[in-house]
Coordinates of N, CA and C in Angstrom, one line a residue:
D1 N -34.1 50.3 6.9 CA -34.9 49.1 7.1 C -34.4 47.9 6.3
L2 N -33.7 48.1 5.2 CA -33.2 47.0 4.4 C -31.8 46.7 4.8
Q3 N -31.2 47.3 5.8 CA -29.9 47.1 6.3 C -28.9 47.3 5.2
A4 N -29.1 48.4 4.4 CA -28.2 48.7 3.3 C -26.8 49.1 3.9
T5 N -25.8 48.7 3.2 CA -24.4 49.0 3.6 C -24.0 50.3 3.0
D6 N -24.4 50.6 1.8 CA -24.0 51.8 1.1 C -24.9 52.0 -0.1
Y7 N -24.8 53.1 -0.8 CA -25.5 53.3 -2.0 C -24.7 54.1 -2.9
L8 N -25.0 54.0 -4.2 CA -24.2 54.7 -5.3 C -25.2 55.5 -6.1
L9 N -24.8 56.7 -6.5 CA -25.5 57.5 -7.4 C -24.9 57.5 -8.8
K10 N -25.8 57.6 -9.8 CA -25.3 57.7 -11.2 C -24.9 59.1 -11.5
P11 N -23.9 59.3 -12.2 CA -23.0 58.3 -12.9 C -22.0 57.7 -11.8
V12 N -21.8 56.4 -11.8 CA -21.0 55.8 -10.8 C -19.5 56.0 -11.2
Q13 N -18.8 56.5 -10.2 CA -17.4 56.7 -10.3 C -16.7 55.4 -9.8
P14 N -15.7 54.9 -10.6 CA -15.0 53.7 -10.2 C -14.4 53.7 -8.8
T15 N -13.9 54.9 -8.4 CA -13.3 54.9 -7.0 C -14.4 54.8 -6.0
R16 N -15.5 55.4 -6.2 CA -16.7 55.3 -5.3 C -17.2 53.9 -5.2
L17 N -17.3 53.2 -6.4 CA -17.7 51.8 -6.4 C -16.8 50.9 -5.7
R18 N -15.5 51.1 -5.9 CA -14.5 50.3 -5.2 C -14.6 50.5 -3.7
A19 N -14.8 51.7 -3.2 CA -14.9 52.0 -1.8 C -16.2 51.3 -1.2
A20 N -17.3 51.3 -2.0 CA -18.5 50.6 -1.5 C -18.3 49.1 -1.4
L21 N -17.6 48.6 -2.4 CA -17.4 47.1 -2.4 C -16.4 46.7 -1.2
D22 N -15.4 47.6 -1.0 CA -14.5 47.3 0.1 C -15.3 47.3 1.5
R23 N -16.2 48.3 1.6 CA -17.0 48.4 2.8 C -17.9 47.1 3.0
V24 N -18.5 46.6 1.9 CA -19.3 45.4 2.0 C -18.4 44.2 2.4
R25 N -17.2 44.1 1.8 CA -16.3 43.0 2.1 C -15.9 43.0 3.6
R26 N -15.6 44.2 4.1 CA -15.2 44.3 5.5 C -16.4 43.9 6.4
L27 N -17.6 44.3 6.1 CA -18.7 43.9 6.9 C -19.0 42.4 6.8
Q28 N -18.9 41.9 5.6 CA -19.1 40.4 5.5 C -18.1 39.6 6.3
A29 N -16.9 40.1 6.3 CA -15.8 39.4 7.1 C -16.1 39.4 8.6
T30 N -16.7 40.5 9.1 CA -17.0 40.5 10.5 C -18.4 40.0 10.9
R31 N -19.3 40.0 10.0 CA -20.7 39.6 10.3 C -20.8 38.1 10.2
Q32 N -21.5 37.6 11.1 CA -21.7 36.1 11.1 C -23.1 35.9 10.5
V33 N -23.2 34.9 9.7 CA -24.5 34.6 9.1 C -25.3 33.9 10.2
P34 N -26.6 34.3 10.4 CA -27.4 33.6 11.4 C -27.7 32.2 11.0
L35 N -27.4 31.3 11.9 CA -27.7 29.9 11.6 C -28.9 29.5 12.5
P36 N -29.6 28.4 12.1 CA -30.6 27.9 12.9 C -30.1 27.5 14.2
P37 N -30.8 27.6 15.3 CA -30.3 27.2 16.6 C -29.9 25.8 16.7
A38 N -28.8 25.5 17.3 CA -28.4 24.1 17.4 C -29.0 23.5 18.7
D39 N -29.9 22.6 18.5 CA -30.5 21.9 19.7 C -30.5 20.4 19.5
A40 N -30.9 19.8 20.6 CA -30.9 18.3 20.6 C -31.7 17.6 19.5
D41 N -32.8 18.3 19.1 CA -33.7 17.7 18.1 C -33.5 18.3 16.7
A42 N -32.4 18.8 16.4 CA -32.2 19.4 15.1 C -32.4 18.4 14.0
D43 N -32.1 17.2 14.3 CA -32.3 16.1 13.3 C -33.8 15.8 13.0
E44 N -34.7 16.4 13.9 CA -36.1 16.1 13.8 C -36.9 17.3 13.1
A45 N -36.2 18.0 12.3 CA -36.9 19.2 11.7 C -36.3 19.6 10.4
F46 N -37.0 20.2 9.6 CA -36.5 20.9 8.4 C -36.5 22.4 8.7
W47 N -35.5 23.1 8.1 CA -35.4 24.5 8.2 C -35.8 25.0 6.8
V48 N -36.9 25.8 6.7 CA -37.4 26.3 5.5 C -37.3 27.8 5.4
K49 N -36.9 28.3 4.3 CA -36.8 29.7 4.1 C -38.2 30.3 3.9
E50 N -38.6 31.2 4.7 CA -39.9 31.9 4.5 C -39.6 33.4 4.5
R51 N -39.8 34.0 3.4 CA -39.4 35.4 3.2 C -38.0 35.7 3.6
R52 N -37.7 36.4 4.7 CA -36.3 36.7 5.1 C -35.9 36.0 6.3
E53 N -36.5 34.9 6.7 CA -36.1 34.2 7.9 C -36.2 32.7 7.6
M54 N -35.6 31.9 8.5 CA -35.6 30.5 8.5 C -36.6 30.0 9.5
V55 N -37.5 29.1 9.1 CA -38.6 28.7 9.9 C -38.4 27.2 10.2
R56 N -38.5 26.7 11.4 CA -38.3 25.3 11.8 C -39.7 24.6 11.6
I57 N -39.7 23.5 10.9 CA -40.8 22.7 10.7 C -40.5 21.3 11.3
G58 N -41.0 21.0 12.5 CA -40.7 19.7 13.1 C -41.4 18.6 12.3
F59 N -40.7 17.5 12.3 CA -41.2 16.3 11.6 C -42.6 15.9 12.1
A60 N -42.8 16.1 13.4 CA -44.1 15.7 14.0 C -45.3 16.6 13.5
E61 N -44.9 17.8 13.1 CA -45.9 18.7 12.6 C -46.4 18.4 11.2
I62 N -45.6 17.7 10.5 CA -45.9 17.4 9.0 C -47.0 16.4 8.9
L63 N -48.1 16.7 8.2 CA -49.1 15.7 8.0 C -48.7 14.8 6.8
W64 N -48.3 15.5 5.7 CA -47.9 14.8 4.5 C -47.0 15.6 3.7
V65 N -46.2 15.0 2.8 CA -45.3 15.7 1.9 C -45.7 15.4 0.5
E66 N -45.7 16.4 -0.3 CA -46.1 16.3 -1.7 C -45.1 16.8 -2.7
A67 N -44.8 16.1 -3.7 CA -43.8 16.5 -4.7 C -44.4 17.6 -5.6
E68 N -43.7 18.6 -6.0 CA -44.1 19.6 -6.9 C -42.9 20.1 -7.7
K69 N -42.7 19.3 -8.9 CA -41.6 19.6 -9.8 C -40.3 19.5 -9.0
D70 N -39.5 20.5 -8.9 CA -38.2 20.5 -8.2 C -38.3 20.8 -6.7
Y71 N -39.5 20.9 -6.2 CA -39.8 21.3 -4.9 C -40.6 20.2 -4.2
V72 N -40.7 20.3 -2.9 CA -41.7 19.5 -2.1 C -42.5 20.5 -1.3
L73 N -43.7 20.1 -1.0 CA -44.6 20.9 -0.2 C -44.8 20.1 1.1
L74 N -44.4 20.8 2.2 CA -44.6 20.2 3.5 C -46.0 20.7 4.1
H75 N -46.9 19.8 4.1 CA -48.3 20.1 4.6 C -48.3 20.0 6.1
T76 N -48.7 21.0 6.8 CA -48.9 21.0 8.2 C -50.4 21.4 8.5
A77 N -50.8 21.3 9.7 CA -52.2 21.7 10.0 C -52.5 23.1 9.7
A78 N -51.5 24.0 9.9 CA -51.7 25.4 9.7 C -51.5 25.8 8.2
R79 N -50.5 25.3 7.5 CA -50.3 25.8 6.2 C -49.4 24.9 5.4
K80 N -49.0 25.2 4.2 CA -48.0 24.5 3.4 C -46.7 25.3 3.4
H81 N -45.6 24.6 3.4 CA -44.3 25.2 3.3 C -43.6 24.6 2.1
I82 N -43.0 25.4 1.3 CA -42.3 24.9 0.1 C -40.8 24.9 0.3
M83 N -40.2 23.8 -0.2 CA -38.8 23.6 0.1 C -38.2 23.0 -1.2
R84 N -37.0 23.4 -1.6 CA -36.4 22.9 -2.7 C -35.7 21.6 -2.3
A85 N -36.2 20.5 -2.8 CA -35.7 19.2 -2.4 C -36.3 18.1 -3.3
T86 N -35.7 16.9 -3.3 CA -36.3 15.8 -4.1 C -37.1 14.9 -3.1
M87 N -38.1 14.2 -3.7 CA -38.8 13.3 -2.9 C -37.9 12.2 -2.3
A88 N -36.9 11.8 -3.1 CA -36.0 10.7 -2.7 C -35.2 11.2 -1.5
G89 N -34.7 12.4 -1.5 CA -34.0 13.0 -0.4 C -34.8 13.2 0.9
I90 N -36.1 13.6 0.7 CA -37.0 13.8 1.8 C -37.3 12.4 2.4
E91 N -37.6 11.5 1.5 CA -38.0 10.1 2.0 C -36.8 9.5 2.8
K92 N -35.6 9.7 2.3 CA -34.4 9.1 3.0 C -34.4 9.8 4.4
R93 N -34.6 11.0 4.5 CA -34.5 11.7 5.8 C -35.6 11.3 6.8
L94 N -36.8 11.0 6.2 CA -38.0 10.7 7.0 C -38.2 9.2 7.2
A95 N -37.5 8.4 6.5 CA -37.8 6.9 6.5 C -37.8 6.3 7.9
Q96 N -36.9 6.7 8.8 CA -36.9 6.1 10.1 C -37.8 6.8 11.1
R97 N -38.6 7.7 10.6 CA -39.5 8.5 11.5 C -41.0 8.3 11.3
R98 N -41.3 7.1 10.9 CA -42.7 6.7 10.7 C -43.4 7.5 9.6
F99 N -42.7 7.8 8.5 CA -43.3 8.3 7.3 C -43.3 7.2 6.2
L100 N -44.4 7.2 5.4 CA -44.5 6.1 4.5 C -44.8 6.7 3.1
R101 N -44.0 6.2 2.1 CA -44.3 6.6 0.7 C -45.5 5.9 0.2
V102 N -46.5 6.6 -0.2 CA -47.8 6.0 -0.6 C -48.1 6.3 -2.1
H103 N -47.3 7.1 -2.7 CA -47.5 7.5 -4.1 C -46.1 8.0 -4.6
R104 N -45.9 8.1 -5.9 CA -44.6 8.6 -6.4 C -44.4 10.0 -6.0
S105 N -45.5 10.7 -5.7 CA -45.4 12.1 -5.3 C -45.9 12.4 -3.9
A106 N -46.0 11.4 -3.0 CA -46.6 11.7 -1.7 C -46.0 10.7 -0.6
L107 N -45.7 11.3 0.5 CA -45.3 10.6 1.8 C -46.4 11.0 2.8
V108 N -46.7 10.1 3.7 CA -47.6 10.5 4.8 C -47.0 10.2 6.1
N109 N -47.3 11.0 7.1 CA -46.9 10.8 8.5 C -47.9 9.8 9.1
L110 N -47.4 8.6 9.4 CA -48.3 7.5 9.9 C -49.0 7.9 11.2
A111 N -48.3 8.8 12.0 CA -48.9 9.2 13.3 C -50.1 10.2 13.0
Q112 N -50.2 10.7 11.8 CA -51.3 11.7 11.5 C -52.4 11.1 10.7
V113 N -52.3 9.7 10.4 CA -53.3 9.1 9.6 C -54.6 9.0 10.4
R114 N -55.7 9.5 9.8 CA -57.0 9.4 10.5 C -57.8 8.2 10.0
A115 N -57.7 7.9 8.7 CA -58.5 6.9 8.1 C -57.8 6.4 6.8
V116 N -58.0 5.1 6.5 CA -57.6 4.5 5.2 C -58.9 4.1 4.5
L117 N -59.2 4.7 3.4 CA -60.5 4.6 2.8 C -60.4 3.9 1.4
P118 N -60.8 2.6 1.4 CA -60.8 1.9 0.1 C -61.9 2.4 -0.8
Q119 N -61.6 2.6 -2.0 CA -62.5 3.1 -3.0 C -62.8 2.0 -4.0
H120 N -63.5 2.3 -5.0 CA -63.8 1.2 -6.0 C -62.6 1.0 -6.9
N121 N -62.5 -0.1 -7.6 CA -61.4 -0.5 -8.4 C -60.1 -0.6 -7.7
R122 N -60.1 -1.1 -6.5 CA -58.8 -1.3 -5.7 C -58.1 0.0 -5.4
A123 N -58.7 1.2 -5.6 CA -58.1 2.4 -5.2 C -58.2 2.7 -3.7
V124 N -57.3 3.4 -3.2 CA -57.2 3.7 -1.8 C -56.9 5.2 -1.6
V125 N -57.5 5.8 -0.6 CA -57.2 7.2 -0.2 C -56.9 7.2 1.3
I126 N -55.9 7.9 1.7 CA -55.5 8.0 3.1 C -55.9 9.4 3.5
Q127 N -56.6 9.5 4.6 CA -57.0 10.8 5.2 C -55.9 11.1 6.3
V128 N -55.3 12.3 6.2 CA -54.3 12.7 7.2 C -54.8 14.1 7.7
G129 N -54.8 14.2 9.0 CA -55.3 15.5 9.5 C -56.8 15.5 9.4
D130 N -57.4 16.6 9.4 CA -58.9 16.7 9.3 C -59.4 16.8 7.9
D131 N -58.7 17.3 7.0 CA -59.2 17.5 5.6 C -58.3 17.2 4.5
A132 N -57.3 16.5 4.7 CA -56.4 16.2 3.6 C -56.6 14.7 3.2
F133 N -56.8 14.4 1.9 CA -57.0 13.1 1.4 C -55.9 12.8 0.3
V134 N -55.0 11.8 0.6 CA -53.9 11.6 -0.2 C -54.1 10.2 -0.9
P135 N -54.1 10.2 -2.3 CA -54.3 9.0 -3.0 C -53.1 8.1 -2.9
V136 N -53.4 6.8 -2.9 CA -52.3 5.8 -2.8 C -52.1 5.3 -4.2
G137 N -50.9 5.3 -4.7 CA -50.5 4.8 -6.0 C -50.7 3.3 -6.1
Q138 N -51.0 2.8 -7.2 CA -51.2 1.3 -7.4 C -50.0 0.5 -7.0
S139 N -48.8 1.0 -7.4 CA -47.6 0.3 -7.1 C -47.2 0.4 -5.6
Y140 N -47.9 1.2 -4.8 CA -47.6 1.3 -3.4 C -48.7 0.6 -2.5
L141 N -49.7 0.0 -3.1 CA -50.8 -0.7 -2.4 C -50.3 -1.8 -1.5
A142 N -49.3 -2.6 -1.9 CA -48.8 -3.7 -1.0 C -48.1 -3.1 0.2
V143 N -47.4 -2.1 0.0 CA -46.7 -1.4 1.2 C -47.7 -0.9 2.2
V144 N -48.7 -0.2 1.6 CA -49.7 0.4 2.5 C -50.5 -0.7 3.2
A145 N -50.8 -1.7 2.5 CA -51.6 -2.9 3.1 C -50.8 -3.5 4.2
G146 N -49.4 -3.5 4.0 CA -48.6 -4.1 5.1 C -48.6 -3.3 6.3
Q147 N -48.8 -2.0 6.2 CA -49.0 -1.1 7.4 C -50.3 -1.2 8.0
F148 N -51.3 -1.5 7.2 CA -52.7 -1.5 7.7 C -53.3 -2.9 7.3
P149 N -53.1 -3.9 8.1 CA -53.5 -5.3 7.7 C -55.0 -5.4 7.3
D150 N -55.8 -4.7 8.0 CA -57.3 -4.8 7.7 C -57.6 -4.3 6.3
L151 N -56.7 -3.6 5.7 CA -57.0 -3.0 4.4 C -56.9 -4.1 3.3
Q152 N -56.1 -5.1 3.5 CA -55.9 -6.2 2.5 C -57.3 -6.9 2.3
A153 N -58.0 -7.2 3.3 CA -59.3 -7.8 3.2 C -60.3 -6.9 2.5
A154 N -60.2 -5.6 2.7 CA -61.1 -4.7 2.0 C -60.8 -4.6 0.5
L155 N -59.6 -4.8 0.1 CA -59.2 -4.7 -1.3 C -59.5 -5.9 -2.1
T156 N -59.6 -7.1 -1.5 CA -59.8 -8.3 -2.2 C -61.3 -8.6 -2.3
P157 N -61.8 -9.0 -3.5 CA -63.2 -9.3 -3.7 C -63.6 -10.4 -2.7
N158 N -64.8 -10.2 -2.0 CA -65.4 -11.1 -1.1 C -64.5 -11.4 0.1
G159 N -63.5 -10.5 0.4 CA -62.6 -10.6 1.5 C -61.6 -11.7 1.4
K160 N -61.4 -12.3 0.2 CA -60.5 -13.4 0.0 C -59.1 -12.9 -0.5

């Protein structure tokens, strides 16, 4: 089930170990590593390792992206996918695809935005999908207001 190439019993004999390693090297030389399928929209997806397989996460499926230390979480309607990457790298890859950085640790898919909710003290929360609420960082308010012009009036006292 594990696709084992060989096994060794203790005490390990050097000749037996050498034979096992030679067998593995021969198999590696002939075996091709499975690659994600090459298709026309390969640039429109991330390939994420899930257990023992690579799973394709299309950019359109992503509701929002969240930074988590040395990883990012790709939030979709069905679940979260973890990927080792930086927010800067993800942002660069998604910049031309209608994703907007709204916080130092969050990007949102503009096509998935359901509501932009002004809060008290000039705070803003963006609803993506049915139940995700992403806070907007104070330093990103101007960028978000540029995407949602009606938001500027809601953020200024007395609409001025």
